[in-house]
Amino acid sequence: MTLALASPADFAPVARRRLRIERFTGLGFALPAFVLLLLTILIPLAVLLLLSLTNYEFGGVDMDWVGLANFQKALADPIIRRSLVNTLLYVAIVVPGGVFGALLIAVLVHRRHRSRSFYEVIYFLPVTSTLIAMATVWQFLLHPSLGPVNGLLKWLGFSPVAFLSEPSTALATLAVIGIWQLLGFNMILFLAGLTAIPRDLYEAADIDGCSSGIDRFLTITWPLLGPTTMFVLVTTMITAFKIFDTVAVMTRGGPVGSTEVLLYNIYLEGFQYFHTGYAAALTFIFLAFILVFSAAQTFALDKKVHY
């Protein structure tokens, strides 16, 4: 009896069939995610781009192709330039306040054992509350004559301040409210990052003579919080760029346009004046700003983060 050994040529069809099955299986797993991506992001972006190149107005039955005229109009519009500057100022205030304020609170709360849950709930409450409801509270707190904030200023000997009615203070006041909204969520992220740091590193630092809190923070805590800090920084910046609700509810872009921001102007053009094509062009400019800032931030910080 002789045994016939299979040659490599006999295994080739089997290997090709197995490779083909694996490819089809992989495509089958990826297909639902690709369809979801296509329906929720790619097709809406394509429609948005198409509308931005037309003069379509909401409710109209026809439209004309205008090319890049909407983008040229946006770049030459002084109101859009002012709203863009206001948006950048708002981001410049909210991002450092929301990130470093949350980091400070997280460090202070992290070592507490009995009261940690209490502080987590207190600081997280603004995240769960709707700003539409809290706007009334903030308007009362900051009222020039009835608000307790101005009452405290009067008691300390200062003149009352019309926080939301003065062009010099309105945008900064909205930025403070924005920081108040972000602190709780960012604090939870930093607490998760602090909890993941091994305690052995702190004990080793004590043995090496690094016993002060500031030294331990700079040599252990801050470097190991790098990935968390980068994530918090990018998400906070995107959230700050998307400021809309506080402006729409509390100031409506006033006084004298001091709180006009890009997203609020997109809303006005698209849903108040029905200039859909122009609003689509503004939306593309808005998305481009977020994309450029997020990419620059990520690439700049990624090299300095220790994973």
Short mmCIF file of C-alpha atoms in Angstrom, two decimals:
data_model
loop_
_atom_site.label_atom_id
_atom_site.label_comp_id
_atom_site.label_asym_id
_atom_site.label_seq_id
_atom_site.Cartn_x
_atom_site.Cartn_y
_atom_site.Cartn_z
CA MET A 1 0.00 0.00 0.00
CA THR A 2 1.43 3.37 -1.02
CA LEU A 3 0.44 6.78 0.36
CA ALA A 4 0.18 9.67 -2.10
CA LEU A 5 1.50 12.91 -0.57
CA ALA A 6 -0.37 16.07 -1.52
CA SER A 7 1.73 18.52 -3.47
CA PRO A 8 1.77 22.34 -2.70
CA ALA A 9 -0.30 22.85 -5.84
CA ASP A 10 -3.11 20.82 -4.21
CA PHE A 11 -3.26 23.25 -1.22
CA ALA A 12 -3.31 26.39 -3.35
CA PRO A 13 -7.05 26.30 -4.22
CA VAL A 14 -7.91 25.66 -0.55
CA ALA A 15 -5.78 28.60 0.61
CA ARG A 16 -7.30 30.90 -2.01
CA ARG A 17 -10.82 29.83 -1.03
CA ARG A 18 -10.06 30.42 2.66
CA LEU A 19 -8.59 33.87 1.87
CA ARG A 20 -11.67 34.73 -0.19
CA ILE A 21 -13.98 33.66 2.66
CA GLU A 22 -12.00 35.76 5.15
CA ARG A 23 -12.23 38.80 2.88
CA PHE A 24 -15.99 38.41 2.43
CA THR A 25 -16.41 37.90 6.19
CA GLY A 26 -14.42 41.06 6.89
CA LEU A 27 -16.47 43.02 4.38
CA GLY A 28 -19.65 41.66 5.97
CA PHE A 29 -18.59 42.92 9.40
CA ALA A 30 -17.52 46.33 8.04
CA LEU A 31 -20.54 46.85 5.79
CA PRO A 32 -23.05 47.97 8.51
CA ALA A 33 -20.57 50.53 9.87
CA PHE A 34 -19.82 51.80 6.37
CA VAL A 35 -23.54 52.13 5.53
CA LEU A 36 -24.11 54.00 8.80
CA LEU A 37 -21.15 56.29 8.04
CA LEU A 38 -22.47 56.86 4.54
CA LEU A 39 -26.02 57.71 5.66
CA THR A 40 -25.20 59.87 8.68
CA ILE A 41 -22.01 61.70 7.63
CA LEU A 42 -20.86 61.35 4.02
CA ILE A 43 -24.20 61.89 2.23
CA PRO A 44 -25.21 64.87 4.47
CA LEU A 45 -21.77 66.42 3.86
CA ALA A 46 -22.17 65.95 0.12
CA VAL A 47 -25.63 67.57 0.19
CA LEU A 48 -24.23 70.40 2.33
CA LEU A 49 -21.42 70.99 -0.17
CA LEU A 50 -23.91 70.98 -3.04
CA LEU A 51 -26.15 73.52 -1.31
CA SER A 52 -23.20 75.78 -0.47
CA LEU A 53 -22.53 76.19 -4.19
CA THR A 54 -26.08 77.36 -4.94
CA ASN A 55 -28.34 80.25 -3.98
CA TYR A 56 -31.07 77.94 -2.71
CA GLU A 57 -33.50 79.42 -0.17
CA PHE A 58 -35.58 77.21 2.09
CA GLY A 59 -39.04 76.63 0.60
CA GLY A 60 -37.99 77.61 -2.92
CA VAL A 61 -38.69 75.31 -5.88
CA ASP A 62 -35.60 76.20 -7.91
CA MET A 63 -32.03 77.28 -7.39
CA ASP A 64 -29.10 78.60 -9.40
CA TRP A 65 -25.50 77.45 -9.41
CA VAL A 66 -23.33 80.26 -7.95
CA GLY A 67 -20.04 78.44 -7.45
CA LEU A 68 -17.86 79.93 -4.71
CA ALA A 69 -19.89 83.16 -4.45
CA ASN A 70 -21.29 82.20 -1.02
CA PHE A 71 -17.78 81.62 0.36
CA GLN A 72 -16.54 84.94 -1.09
CA LYS A 73 -19.55 86.71 0.43
CA ALA A 74 -18.85 85.12 3.83
CA LEU A 75 -15.19 86.15 3.82
CA ALA A 76 -16.13 89.74 2.91
CA ASP A 77 -19.01 90.00 5.41
CA PRO A 78 -18.01 92.15 8.45
CA ILE A 79 -20.67 90.45 10.61
CA ILE A 80 -19.20 87.01 9.88
CA ARG A 81 -15.67 88.26 10.59
CA ARG A 82 -16.86 89.74 13.90
CA SER A 83 -18.65 86.51 14.84
CA LEU A 84 -15.51 84.56 13.99
CA VAL A 85 -13.38 86.80 16.23
CA ASN A 86 -15.94 86.47 19.03
CA THR A 87 -15.92 82.68 18.64
CA LEU A 88 -12.12 82.56 18.85
CA LEU A 89 -12.14 84.81 21.94
CA TYR A 90 -14.74 82.58 23.58
CA VAL A 91 -12.65 79.48 22.81
CA ALA A 92 -9.50 81.20 24.14
CA ILE A 93 -11.24 81.80 27.50
CA VAL A 94 -13.20 78.56 27.86
CA VAL A 95 -10.53 76.02 26.87
CA PRO A 96 -7.88 76.88 29.51
CA GLY A 97 -10.54 77.53 32.16
CA GLY A 98 -12.43 74.31 31.42
CA VAL A 99 -9.32 72.12 31.26
CA PHE A 100 -7.10 73.42 34.05
CA GLY A 101 -10.05 74.24 36.34
CA ALA A 102 -11.31 70.67 36.01
CA LEU A 103 -7.79 69.30 36.57
CA LEU A 104 -7.42 71.34 39.77
CA ILE A 105 -10.79 70.16 41.09
CA ALA A 106 -10.02 66.54 40.17
CA VAL A 107 -6.69 66.61 42.01
CA LEU A 108 -8.36 68.12 45.11
CA VAL A 109 -11.25 65.63 45.04
CA HIS A 110 -9.21 62.51 44.16
CA ARG A 111 -7.64 62.01 47.61
CA ARG A 112 -10.93 62.41 49.48
CA HIS A 113 -12.48 59.11 50.50
CA ARG A 114 -15.70 59.91 52.34
CA SER A 115 -16.72 63.12 50.55
CA ARG A 116 -15.51 62.24 47.02
CA SER A 117 -18.94 61.06 45.84
CA PHE A 118 -20.56 64.21 47.20
CA TYR A 119 -18.19 66.50 45.26
CA GLU A 120 -18.54 64.40 42.10
CA VAL A 121 -22.32 64.81 42.21
CA ILE A 122 -22.12 68.54 42.96
CA TYR A 123 -19.71 69.32 40.15
CA PHE A 124 -21.47 67.00 37.67
CA LEU A 125 -24.90 68.59 38.20
CA PRO A 126 -24.37 71.33 35.55
CA VAL A 127 -23.74 68.60 32.96
CA THR A 128 -27.12 67.00 33.63
CA SER A 129 -29.10 70.25 33.77
CA THR A 130 -30.44 71.89 30.62
CA LEU A 131 -29.14 75.34 29.93
CA ILE A 132 -32.57 76.54 28.80
CA ALA A 133 -33.75 76.04 32.37
CA MET A 134 -30.54 77.33 33.94
CA ALA A 135 -30.59 80.48 31.76
CA THR A 136 -33.35 81.94 33.91
CA VAL A 137 -31.30 81.22 37.03
CA TRP A 138 -28.19 82.84 35.55
CA GLN A 139 -30.15 85.91 34.39
CA PHE A 140 -31.49 86.30 37.94
CA LEU A 141 -28.05 85.77 39.52
CA LEU A 142 -26.48 88.37 37.21
CA HIS A 143 -29.36 90.90 37.23
CA PRO A 144 -27.96 94.44 37.70
CA SER A 145 -30.32 95.37 40.56
CA LEU A 146 -31.93 92.16 41.87
CA GLY A 147 -29.14 89.60 41.42
CA PRO A 148 -27.14 88.31 44.40
CA VAL A 149 -23.86 88.68 42.47
CA ASN A 150 -24.32 92.44 42.19
CA GLY A 151 -25.62 92.47 45.76
CA LEU A 152 -22.30 91.00 46.86
CA LEU A 153 -20.40 93.56 44.78
CA LYS A 154 -22.37 96.39 46.39
CA TRP A 155 -21.70 94.94 49.84
CA LEU A 156 -17.97 94.89 49.03
CA GLY A 157 -18.13 98.53 47.93
CA PHE A 158 -18.04 98.05 44.15
CA SER A 159 -20.46 99.45 41.59
CA PRO A 160 -23.01 97.01 40.11
CA VAL A 161 -22.13 95.48 36.76
CA ALA A 162 -24.57 94.75 33.93
CA PHE A 163 -22.85 91.50 33.02
CA LEU A 164 -25.07 90.58 30.08
CA SER A 165 -25.95 94.12 28.93
CA GLU A 166 -22.49 95.66 28.60
CA PRO A 167 -20.56 94.88 25.38
CA SER A 168 -17.31 94.74 27.35
CA THR A 169 -18.51 92.03 29.76
CA ALA A 170 -21.18 90.04 27.88
CA LEU A 171 -18.86 87.62 26.02
CA ALA A 172 -16.67 87.01 29.08
CA THR A 173 -19.81 86.31 31.16
CA LEU A 174 -20.97 83.72 28.63
CA ALA A 175 -17.48 82.19 28.72
CA VAL A 176 -17.67 81.83 32.51
CA ILE A 177 -21.03 80.06 32.13
CA GLY A 178 -19.45 77.82 29.49
CA ILE A 179 -16.64 76.90 31.89
CA TRP A 180 -19.23 76.17 34.58
CA GLN A 181 -20.93 73.76 32.18
CA LEU A 182 -17.71 71.91 31.27
CA LEU A 183 -16.04 71.54 34.67
CA GLY A 184 -18.04 68.52 35.86
CA PHE A 185 -17.59 66.40 32.73
CA ASN A 186 -13.88 67.16 32.43
CA MET A 187 -13.40 66.52 36.15
CA ILE A 188 -14.83 63.00 35.77
CA LEU A 189 -12.39 62.30 32.92
CA PHE A 190 -9.43 63.54 34.96
CA LEU A 191 -10.55 61.49 37.98
CA ALA A 192 -10.56 58.37 35.78
CA GLY A 193 -7.03 59.24 34.62
CA LEU A 194 -5.83 59.82 38.19
CA THR A 195 -7.31 56.51 39.35
CA ALA A 196 -5.40 54.65 36.61
CA ILE A 197 -1.99 55.88 37.85
CA PRO A 198 -0.28 53.05 39.83
CA ARG A 199 0.25 53.85 43.51
CA ASP A 200 3.68 52.17 43.34
CA LEU A 201 5.04 55.14 41.41
CA TYR A 202 4.20 57.53 44.24
CA GLU A 203 5.78 55.19 46.80
CA ALA A 204 8.92 54.96 44.66
CA ALA A 205 8.98 58.75 44.38
CA ASP A 206 8.80 59.04 48.19
CA ILE A 207 11.78 56.69 48.52
CA ASP A 208 13.72 58.81 46.00
CA GLY A 209 13.04 61.94 48.06
CA CYS A 210 10.27 63.37 45.87
CA SER A 211 7.88 63.94 48.76
CA SER A 212 6.31 67.35 48.14
CA GLY A 213 2.96 67.46 46.40
CA ILE A 214 4.12 69.78 43.62
CA ASP A 215 7.14 67.57 42.79
CA ARG A 216 4.97 64.43 42.72
CA PHE A 217 2.47 66.19 40.46
CA LEU A 218 5.11 67.45 38.01
CA THR A 219 7.13 64.22 37.84
CA ILE A 220 4.38 61.57 37.98
CA THR A 221 0.81 62.85 37.78
CA TRP A 222 1.11 65.38 34.97
CA PRO A 223 3.14 63.18 32.54
CA LEU A 224 0.88 60.15 33.09
CA LEU A 225 -2.22 62.29 32.59
CA GLY A 226 -0.99 63.18 29.09
CA PRO A 227 -3.48 61.04 27.09
CA THR A 228 -6.40 62.18 29.29
CA THR A 229 -5.34 65.82 28.99
CA MET A 230 -5.09 65.60 25.21
CA PHE A 231 -8.57 64.05 24.97
CA VAL A 232 -10.07 66.64 27.33
CA LEU A 233 -8.34 69.48 25.47
CA VAL A 234 -9.65 68.44 22.04
CA THR A 235 -13.23 67.73 23.20
CA THR A 236 -13.35 70.98 25.20
CA MET A 237 -12.18 72.98 22.20
CA ILE A 238 -14.80 71.38 19.94
CA THR A 239 -17.50 72.04 22.55
CA ALA A 240 -16.38 75.66 22.91
CA PHE A 241 -16.49 76.18 19.14
CA LYS A 242 -20.09 74.93 19.14
CA ILE A 243 -21.35 77.68 21.47
CA PHE A 244 -24.95 78.39 20.51
CA ASP A 245 -27.46 77.78 23.28
CA THR A 246 -26.20 80.40 25.74
CA VAL A 247 -26.11 83.05 23.00
CA ALA A 248 -29.55 82.12 21.63
CA VAL A 249 -31.20 82.05 25.06
CA MET A 250 -29.43 84.81 27.02
CA THR A 251 -28.14 87.51 24.64
CA ARG A 252 -29.26 86.75 21.05
CA GLY A 253 -25.95 88.09 19.80
CA GLY A 254 -26.19 91.39 21.66
CA PRO A 255 -25.43 93.88 22.98
CA VAL A 256 -24.20 95.58 19.79
CA GLY A 257 -23.11 92.25 18.34
CA SER A 258 -20.58 91.63 21.13
CA THR A 259 -21.75 88.01 21.58
CA GLU A 260 -22.42 87.14 17.96
CA VAL A 261 -20.71 83.81 17.25
CA LEU A 262 -20.36 81.78 14.08
CA LEU A 263 -22.87 79.04 14.90
CA TYR A 264 -25.53 81.58 15.93
CA ASN A 265 -25.12 83.42 12.62
CA ILE A 266 -25.47 80.12 10.75
CA TYR A 267 -28.75 79.61 12.60
CA LEU A 268 -29.95 83.11 11.70
CA GLU A 269 -29.05 82.74 8.02
CA GLY A 270 -30.49 79.24 7.71
CA PHE A 271 -33.61 79.32 9.88
CA GLN A 272 -34.50 83.00 10.30
CA TYR A 273 -33.62 84.47 6.88
CA PHE A 274 -33.93 81.12 4.99
CA HIS A 275 -30.66 81.68 3.07
CA THR A 276 -29.96 77.96 2.96
CA GLY A 277 -27.12 78.09 0.40
CA TYR A 278 -25.29 80.82 2.31
CA ALA A 279 -25.82 79.02 5.63
CA ALA A 280 -24.38 75.85 4.09
CA ALA A 281 -21.23 77.75 3.06
CA LEU A 282 -20.91 79.16 6.60
CA THR A 283 -21.30 75.65 7.98
CA PHE A 284 -18.44 74.43 5.80
CA ILE A 285 -16.24 77.28 7.06
CA PHE A 286 -17.20 76.35 10.63
CA LEU A 287 -16.34 72.67 10.05
CA ALA A 288 -13.03 73.65 8.46
CA PHE A 289 -12.08 75.68 11.55
CA ILE A 290 -12.87 72.82 13.91
CA LEU A 291 -10.99 70.33 11.72
CA VAL A 292 -7.88 72.51 11.42
CA PHE A 293 -7.72 73.36 15.14
CA SER A 294 -8.36 69.77 16.25
CA ALA A 295 -5.76 68.35 13.87
CA ALA A 296 -3.15 70.95 14.85
CA GLN A 297 -3.80 70.33 18.54
CA THR A 298 -3.64 66.56 18.17
CA PHE A 299 -0.44 66.49 16.08
CA ALA A 300 1.26 69.06 18.34
CA LEU A 301 0.41 67.26 21.57
CA ASP A 302 0.69 63.67 20.40
CA LYS A 303 4.50 63.90 20.31
CA LYS A 304 4.59 65.11 23.93
CA VAL A 305 2.16 62.57 25.36
CA HIS A 306 3.53 59.48 27.12
CA TYR A 307 1.22 56.49 26.50
#
